[in-house]
Each structure stands twice: as structure tokens, then as C-alpha cells.
CSV table of C-alpha atoms in Angstrom, one decimal:
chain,number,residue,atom,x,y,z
R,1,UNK,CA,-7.8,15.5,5.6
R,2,UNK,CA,-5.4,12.9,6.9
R,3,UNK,CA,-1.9,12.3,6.4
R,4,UNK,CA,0.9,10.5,7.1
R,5,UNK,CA,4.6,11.8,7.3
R,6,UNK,CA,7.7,10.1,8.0
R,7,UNK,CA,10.7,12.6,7.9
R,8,UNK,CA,13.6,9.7,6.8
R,9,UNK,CA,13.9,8.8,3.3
R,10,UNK,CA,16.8,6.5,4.4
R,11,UNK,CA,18.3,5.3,7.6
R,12,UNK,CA,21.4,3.1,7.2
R,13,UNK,CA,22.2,1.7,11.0
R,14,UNK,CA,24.8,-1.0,11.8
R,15,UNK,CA,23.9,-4.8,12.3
R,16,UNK,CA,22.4,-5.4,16.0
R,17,UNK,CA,21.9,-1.2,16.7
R,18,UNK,CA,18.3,-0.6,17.7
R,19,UNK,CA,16.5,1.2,14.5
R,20,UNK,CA,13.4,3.8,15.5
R,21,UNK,CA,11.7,4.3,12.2
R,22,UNK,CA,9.6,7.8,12.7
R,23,UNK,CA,5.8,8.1,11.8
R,24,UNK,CA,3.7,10.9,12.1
R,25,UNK,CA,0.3,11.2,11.1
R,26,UNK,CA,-2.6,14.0,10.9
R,27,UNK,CA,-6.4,13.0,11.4
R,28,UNK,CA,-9.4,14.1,13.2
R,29,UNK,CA,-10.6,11.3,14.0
R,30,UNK,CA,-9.6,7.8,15.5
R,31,UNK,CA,-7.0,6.6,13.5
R,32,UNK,CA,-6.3,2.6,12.7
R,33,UNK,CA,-2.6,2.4,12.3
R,34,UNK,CA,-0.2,0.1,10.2
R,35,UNK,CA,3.6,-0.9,9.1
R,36,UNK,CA,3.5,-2.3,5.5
R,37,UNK,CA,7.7,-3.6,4.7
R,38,UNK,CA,8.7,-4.1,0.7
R,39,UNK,CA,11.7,-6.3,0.9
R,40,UNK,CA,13.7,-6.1,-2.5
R,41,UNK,CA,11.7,-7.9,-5.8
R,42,UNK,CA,8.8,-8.8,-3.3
R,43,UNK,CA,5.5,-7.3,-2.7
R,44,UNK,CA,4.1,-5.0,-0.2
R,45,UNK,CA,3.2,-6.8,3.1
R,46,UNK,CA,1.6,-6.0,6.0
R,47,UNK,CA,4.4,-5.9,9.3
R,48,UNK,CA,1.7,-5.0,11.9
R,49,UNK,CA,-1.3,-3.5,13.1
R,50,UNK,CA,-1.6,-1.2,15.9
R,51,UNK,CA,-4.8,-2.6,17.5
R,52,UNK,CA,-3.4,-5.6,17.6
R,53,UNK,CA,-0.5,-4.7,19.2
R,54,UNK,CA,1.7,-7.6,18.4
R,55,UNK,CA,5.7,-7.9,18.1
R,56,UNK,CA,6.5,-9.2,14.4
R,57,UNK,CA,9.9,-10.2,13.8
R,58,UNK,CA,11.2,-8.3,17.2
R,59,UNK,CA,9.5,-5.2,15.6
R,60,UNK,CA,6.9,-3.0,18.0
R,61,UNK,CA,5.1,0.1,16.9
R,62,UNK,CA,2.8,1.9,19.4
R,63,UNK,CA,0.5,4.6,19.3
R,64,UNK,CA,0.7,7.8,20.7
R,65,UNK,CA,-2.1,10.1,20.4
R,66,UNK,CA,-0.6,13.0,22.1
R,67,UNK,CA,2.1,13.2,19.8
R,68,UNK,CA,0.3,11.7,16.8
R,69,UNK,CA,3.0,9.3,16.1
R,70,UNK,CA,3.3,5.4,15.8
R,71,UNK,CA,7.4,4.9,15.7
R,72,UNK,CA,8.7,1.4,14.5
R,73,UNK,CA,11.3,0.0,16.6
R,74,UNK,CA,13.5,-2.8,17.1
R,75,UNK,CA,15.7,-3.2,19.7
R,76,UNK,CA,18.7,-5.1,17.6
R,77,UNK,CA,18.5,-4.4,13.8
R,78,UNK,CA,19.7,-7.8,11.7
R,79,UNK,CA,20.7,-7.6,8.0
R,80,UNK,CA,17.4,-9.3,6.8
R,81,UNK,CA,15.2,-6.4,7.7
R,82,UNK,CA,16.6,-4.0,5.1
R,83,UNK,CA,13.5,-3.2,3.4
R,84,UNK,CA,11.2,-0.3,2.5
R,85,UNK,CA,8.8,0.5,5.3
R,86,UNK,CA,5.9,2.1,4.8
R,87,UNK,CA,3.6,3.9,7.5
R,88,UNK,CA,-0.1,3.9,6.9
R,89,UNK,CA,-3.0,5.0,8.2
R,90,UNK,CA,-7.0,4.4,8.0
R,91,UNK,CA,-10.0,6.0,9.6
R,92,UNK,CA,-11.3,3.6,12.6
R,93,UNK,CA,-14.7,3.0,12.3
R,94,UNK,CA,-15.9,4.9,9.4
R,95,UNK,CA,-16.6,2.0,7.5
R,96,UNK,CA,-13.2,3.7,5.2
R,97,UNK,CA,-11.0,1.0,4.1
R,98,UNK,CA,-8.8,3.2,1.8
R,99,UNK,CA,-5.0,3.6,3.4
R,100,UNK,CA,-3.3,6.8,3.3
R,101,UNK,CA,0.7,5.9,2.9
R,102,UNK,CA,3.2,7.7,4.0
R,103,UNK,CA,6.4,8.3,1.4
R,104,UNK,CA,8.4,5.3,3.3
R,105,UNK,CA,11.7,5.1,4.7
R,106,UNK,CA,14.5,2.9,3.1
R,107,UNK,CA,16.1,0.9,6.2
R,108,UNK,CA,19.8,-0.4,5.7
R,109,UNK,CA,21.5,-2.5,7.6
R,110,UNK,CA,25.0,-2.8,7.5
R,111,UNK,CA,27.0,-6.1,8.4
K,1,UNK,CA,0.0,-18.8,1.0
K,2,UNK,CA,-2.6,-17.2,-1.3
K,3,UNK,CA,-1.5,-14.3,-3.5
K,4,UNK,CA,-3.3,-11.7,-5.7
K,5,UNK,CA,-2.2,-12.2,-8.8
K,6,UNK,CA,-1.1,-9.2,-10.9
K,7,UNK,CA,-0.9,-9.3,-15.4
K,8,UNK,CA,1.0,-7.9,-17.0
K,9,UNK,CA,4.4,-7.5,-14.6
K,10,UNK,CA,5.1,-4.2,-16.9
K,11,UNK,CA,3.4,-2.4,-20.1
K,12,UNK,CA,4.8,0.0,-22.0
K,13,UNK,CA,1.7,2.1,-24.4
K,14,UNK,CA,2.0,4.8,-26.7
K,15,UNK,CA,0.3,8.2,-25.4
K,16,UNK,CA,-3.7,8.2,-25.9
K,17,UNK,CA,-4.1,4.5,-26.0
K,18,UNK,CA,-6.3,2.4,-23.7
K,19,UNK,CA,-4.5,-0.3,-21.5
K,20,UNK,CA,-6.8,-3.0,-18.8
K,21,UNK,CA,-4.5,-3.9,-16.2
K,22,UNK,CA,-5.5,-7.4,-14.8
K,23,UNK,CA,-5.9,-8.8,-11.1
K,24,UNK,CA,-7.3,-11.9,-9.9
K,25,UNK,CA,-7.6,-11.3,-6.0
K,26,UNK,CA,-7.9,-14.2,-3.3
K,27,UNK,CA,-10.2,-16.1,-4.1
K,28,UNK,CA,-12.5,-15.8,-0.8
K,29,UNK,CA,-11.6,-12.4,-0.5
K,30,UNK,CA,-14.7,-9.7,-1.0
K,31,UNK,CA,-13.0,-6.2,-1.2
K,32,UNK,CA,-10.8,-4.9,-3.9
K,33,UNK,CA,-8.6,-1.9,-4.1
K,34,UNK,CA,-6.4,-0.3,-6.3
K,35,UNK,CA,-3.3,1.9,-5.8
K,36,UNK,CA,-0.9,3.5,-7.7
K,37,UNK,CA,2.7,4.9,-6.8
K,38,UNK,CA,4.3,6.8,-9.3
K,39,UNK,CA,8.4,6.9,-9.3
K,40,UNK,CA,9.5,8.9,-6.1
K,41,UNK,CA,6.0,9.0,-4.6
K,42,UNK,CA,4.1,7.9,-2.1
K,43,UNK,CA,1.3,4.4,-2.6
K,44,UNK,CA,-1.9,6.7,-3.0
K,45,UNK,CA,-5.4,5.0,-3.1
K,46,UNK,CA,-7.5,5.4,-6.2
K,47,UNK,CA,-10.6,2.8,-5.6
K,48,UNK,CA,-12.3,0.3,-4.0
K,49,UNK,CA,-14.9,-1.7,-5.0
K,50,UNK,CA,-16.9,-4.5,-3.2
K,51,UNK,CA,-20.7,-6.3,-3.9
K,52,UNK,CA,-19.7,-5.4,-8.0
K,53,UNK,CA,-19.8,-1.7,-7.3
K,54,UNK,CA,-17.5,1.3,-6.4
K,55,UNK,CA,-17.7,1.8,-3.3
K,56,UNK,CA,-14.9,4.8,-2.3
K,57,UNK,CA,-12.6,6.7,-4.8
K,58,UNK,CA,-10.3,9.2,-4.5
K,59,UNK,CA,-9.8,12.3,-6.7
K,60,UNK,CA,-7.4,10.4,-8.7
K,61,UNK,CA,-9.9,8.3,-9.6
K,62,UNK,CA,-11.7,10.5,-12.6
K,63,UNK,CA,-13.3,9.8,-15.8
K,64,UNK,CA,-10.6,8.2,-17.3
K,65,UNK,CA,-10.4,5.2,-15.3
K,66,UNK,CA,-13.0,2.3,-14.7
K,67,UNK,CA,-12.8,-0.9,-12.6
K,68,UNK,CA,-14.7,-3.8,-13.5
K,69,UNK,CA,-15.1,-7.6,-12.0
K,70,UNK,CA,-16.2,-8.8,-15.4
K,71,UNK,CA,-16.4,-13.2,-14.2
K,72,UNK,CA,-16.5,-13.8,-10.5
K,73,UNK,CA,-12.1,-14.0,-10.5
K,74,UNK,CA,-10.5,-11.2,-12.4
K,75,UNK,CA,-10.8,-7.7,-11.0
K,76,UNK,CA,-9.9,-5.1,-14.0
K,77,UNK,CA,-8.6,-1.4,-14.0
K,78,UNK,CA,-8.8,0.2,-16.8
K,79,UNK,CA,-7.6,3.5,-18.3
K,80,UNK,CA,-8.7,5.4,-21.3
K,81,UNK,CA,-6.4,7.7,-23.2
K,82,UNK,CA,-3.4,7.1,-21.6
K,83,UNK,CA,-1.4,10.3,-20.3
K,84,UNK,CA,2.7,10.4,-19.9
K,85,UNK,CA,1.6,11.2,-15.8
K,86,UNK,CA,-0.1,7.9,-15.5
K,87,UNK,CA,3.1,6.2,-15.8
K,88,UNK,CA,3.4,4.5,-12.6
K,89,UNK,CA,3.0,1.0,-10.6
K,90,UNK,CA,-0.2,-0.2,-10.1
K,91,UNK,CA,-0.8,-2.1,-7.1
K,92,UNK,CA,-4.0,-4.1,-6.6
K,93,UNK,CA,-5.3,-5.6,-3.2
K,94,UNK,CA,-8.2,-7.5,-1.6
K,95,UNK,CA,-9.1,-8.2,1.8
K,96,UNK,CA,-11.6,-10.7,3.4
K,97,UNK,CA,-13.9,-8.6,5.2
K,98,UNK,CA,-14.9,-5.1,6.3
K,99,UNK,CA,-12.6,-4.6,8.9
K,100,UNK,CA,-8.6,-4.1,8.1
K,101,UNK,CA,-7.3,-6.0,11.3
K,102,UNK,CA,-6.5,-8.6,8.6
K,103,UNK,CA,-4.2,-6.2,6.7
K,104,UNK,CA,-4.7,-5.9,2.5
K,105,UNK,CA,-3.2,-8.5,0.7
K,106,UNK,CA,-0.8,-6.9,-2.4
K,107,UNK,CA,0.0,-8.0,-5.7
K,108,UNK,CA,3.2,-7.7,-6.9
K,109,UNK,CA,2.3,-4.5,-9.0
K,110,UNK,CA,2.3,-3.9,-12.6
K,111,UNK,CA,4.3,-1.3,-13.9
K,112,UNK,CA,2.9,0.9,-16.7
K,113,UNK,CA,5.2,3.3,-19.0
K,114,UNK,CA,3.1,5.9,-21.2
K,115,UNK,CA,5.6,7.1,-24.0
């Protein structure tokens, strides 16, 4: 079975303090990684990948397979990215294209 | 940008009544999805369906529901007997192709109150 935790149902940080949103996830086999970010009224949207490892909006997320983790971070948190982030996780290469989400973690930024 | 295109934003039924929630996906887009969150819980997957067939579910996904892409645009979930637990948000998605590099494309979710 796979799963996805992430321990913070809220993390309020001050503008420009870096922010490490936690991720932890449980599968046996290769896993295909993702942050999804709900702003307020708007839809879910994909942040970023980890195979493609990209930086979106100063945001990085990498893989660990020893740990089984896939932390978001950002180095200087801005009032804009207050938002619901959501950790999810798919089965690489099993043809599997359902996502298993984790229960999200509200991100505020104070001015 | 293109969107996927959720009707109605909410729907409130009455216990035991049949509601179709409506989606039209991107329009070159060949894989569509289905989640629901309820209030306080996580997204969790209940189908996919791609080529006018299901093609994973989860356990969710039982007798009382049924998708269906009934004109080439629309992509319909529907629920029979409604049950005060299937009040949730519905969230429907599409994707290009096979592989999820591209990420799912969301609707804006339609929120459904069984009373």
C-alpha cells in the first residue's frame, strides 16, 4: 500500500524566513513524486515534479530515498505563497496514474 | 490557459437521490480522473477512465458510482442513491498522455451536500 504523510496541518512562518514543508511517503516501489499548492478560491495546481527537478517560484523539493521523504523548501518565504500544499505521490512506471495525496499542510506567511 | 471545466460549483440533494456531476476536460487531453475530498480529509482517487473505459478504481469507487463520456466533451460522474458520507468536493482532472511529468490539470471542484 502506499502512502503519503505530512505531520504539519499548519505552519505559520514570518515574511522572508525559509519554510521546510515535511513529506513523507510509504511505497515499495519507485515512487514519482509531486507538490500540488491550492491558493485561496483557486484550484488545485501542480507546483513541481520531482523528476524534473526544477525550482518553481524559488520552491525545491528533492527526493530522498533513504529517508523516504521529498521536503518542500524555500529559502525566503513571501506573503504570496500562503496556500494549501499538498504532497502526492504515484507509482513510476506501473502504467498507475492515480495520485495518493497526503492530508496537506496550510502555509502562512506573516507580513 | 486551458481549464477543466467543473458544473455545478455546489449541489445540495436530499438523501437517496441520484445527482451527475459534470466536467468537460481539456479538450486534447485523453485521461480523466476523478477525486473526492471530503471536509477535513485528504484528495483520495476514486477513477480513471481513458479510450471510453475505466481503466483504474479505487475501493471507493463501488456500485454506486458510474462515469461516463457520453459526446466526445463532457466527462460525467454519477452517483446513485446518495448517502449523508458522500458529502464532499468532487474534483475532476485530465491529463494529455500516459505519463504524469505533465502534472493533472484540476477543475475547480464541485461541492456536493447530501441532507
Amino acid at each position: 500500500a502506499q502512502r503519503v504523510t505530512q505531520p504539519e496541518k499548519l505552519l505559520s512562518v514570518f515574511k522572508g524566513a525559509p519554510v521546510e514543508l515535511k513529506c513523507n511517503y510509504s511505497y515499495s516501489g519507485s515512487p514519482e513524486l509531486f507538490w500540488y499548492v491550492q491558493y485561496s478560491r483557486q484550484r488545485l495546481q501542480l507546483l513541481l515534479r520531482h523528476i524534473s527537478r526544477e525550482s518553481i517560484k524559488g520552491f525545491t523539493a528533492d527526493l530522498n530515498k533513504g529517508e523516504t521523504s521529498f521536503h518542500l523548501k524555500k529559502p525566503f518565504a513571501q506573503e504570496e505563497d500562503s496556500a494549501m500544499y499538498y504532497c502526492a505521490l504515484s507509482g513510476l512506471g506501473t502504467g498507475r496514474r492515480a495520485l495518493t495525496f497526503g492530508s496537506g499542510t496550510r502555509l502562512q506567511v506573516q507580513p | 490557459e486551458p481549464e477543466v471545466t467543473q458544473t455545478p460549483s455546489h449541489q445540495v440533494t436530499q438523501m437517496g437521490q441520484e445527482v451527475i456531476l459534470r466536467c468537460v476536460p481539456i479538450s486534447n487531453h485523453l485521461y480523466f480522473y476523478w477525486y473526492r475530498q471530503i471536509l477535513g480529509q485528504k484528495v483520495e482517487f476514486l477513477v480513471s477512465f481513458y479510450n471510453n473505459e475505466i481503466s483504474e478504481k479505487s475501493e471507493i469507487f463501488d456500485d454506486q458510482f458510474s462515469v461516463e463520456r457520453p459526446d466526445g466533451s463532457n466527462f460525467t460522474l454519477k452517483i446513485r442513491s446518495t448517502k449523508l458520507e458522500d458529502s464532499a468536493m468532487y474534483f475532476c482532472a485530465s491529463t494529455a498522455g500516459g505519463a504524469l511529468m505533465e502534472g493533472y490539470t484540476f477543475g475547480s471542484g464541485t461541492r456536493l451536500t447530501v441532507v
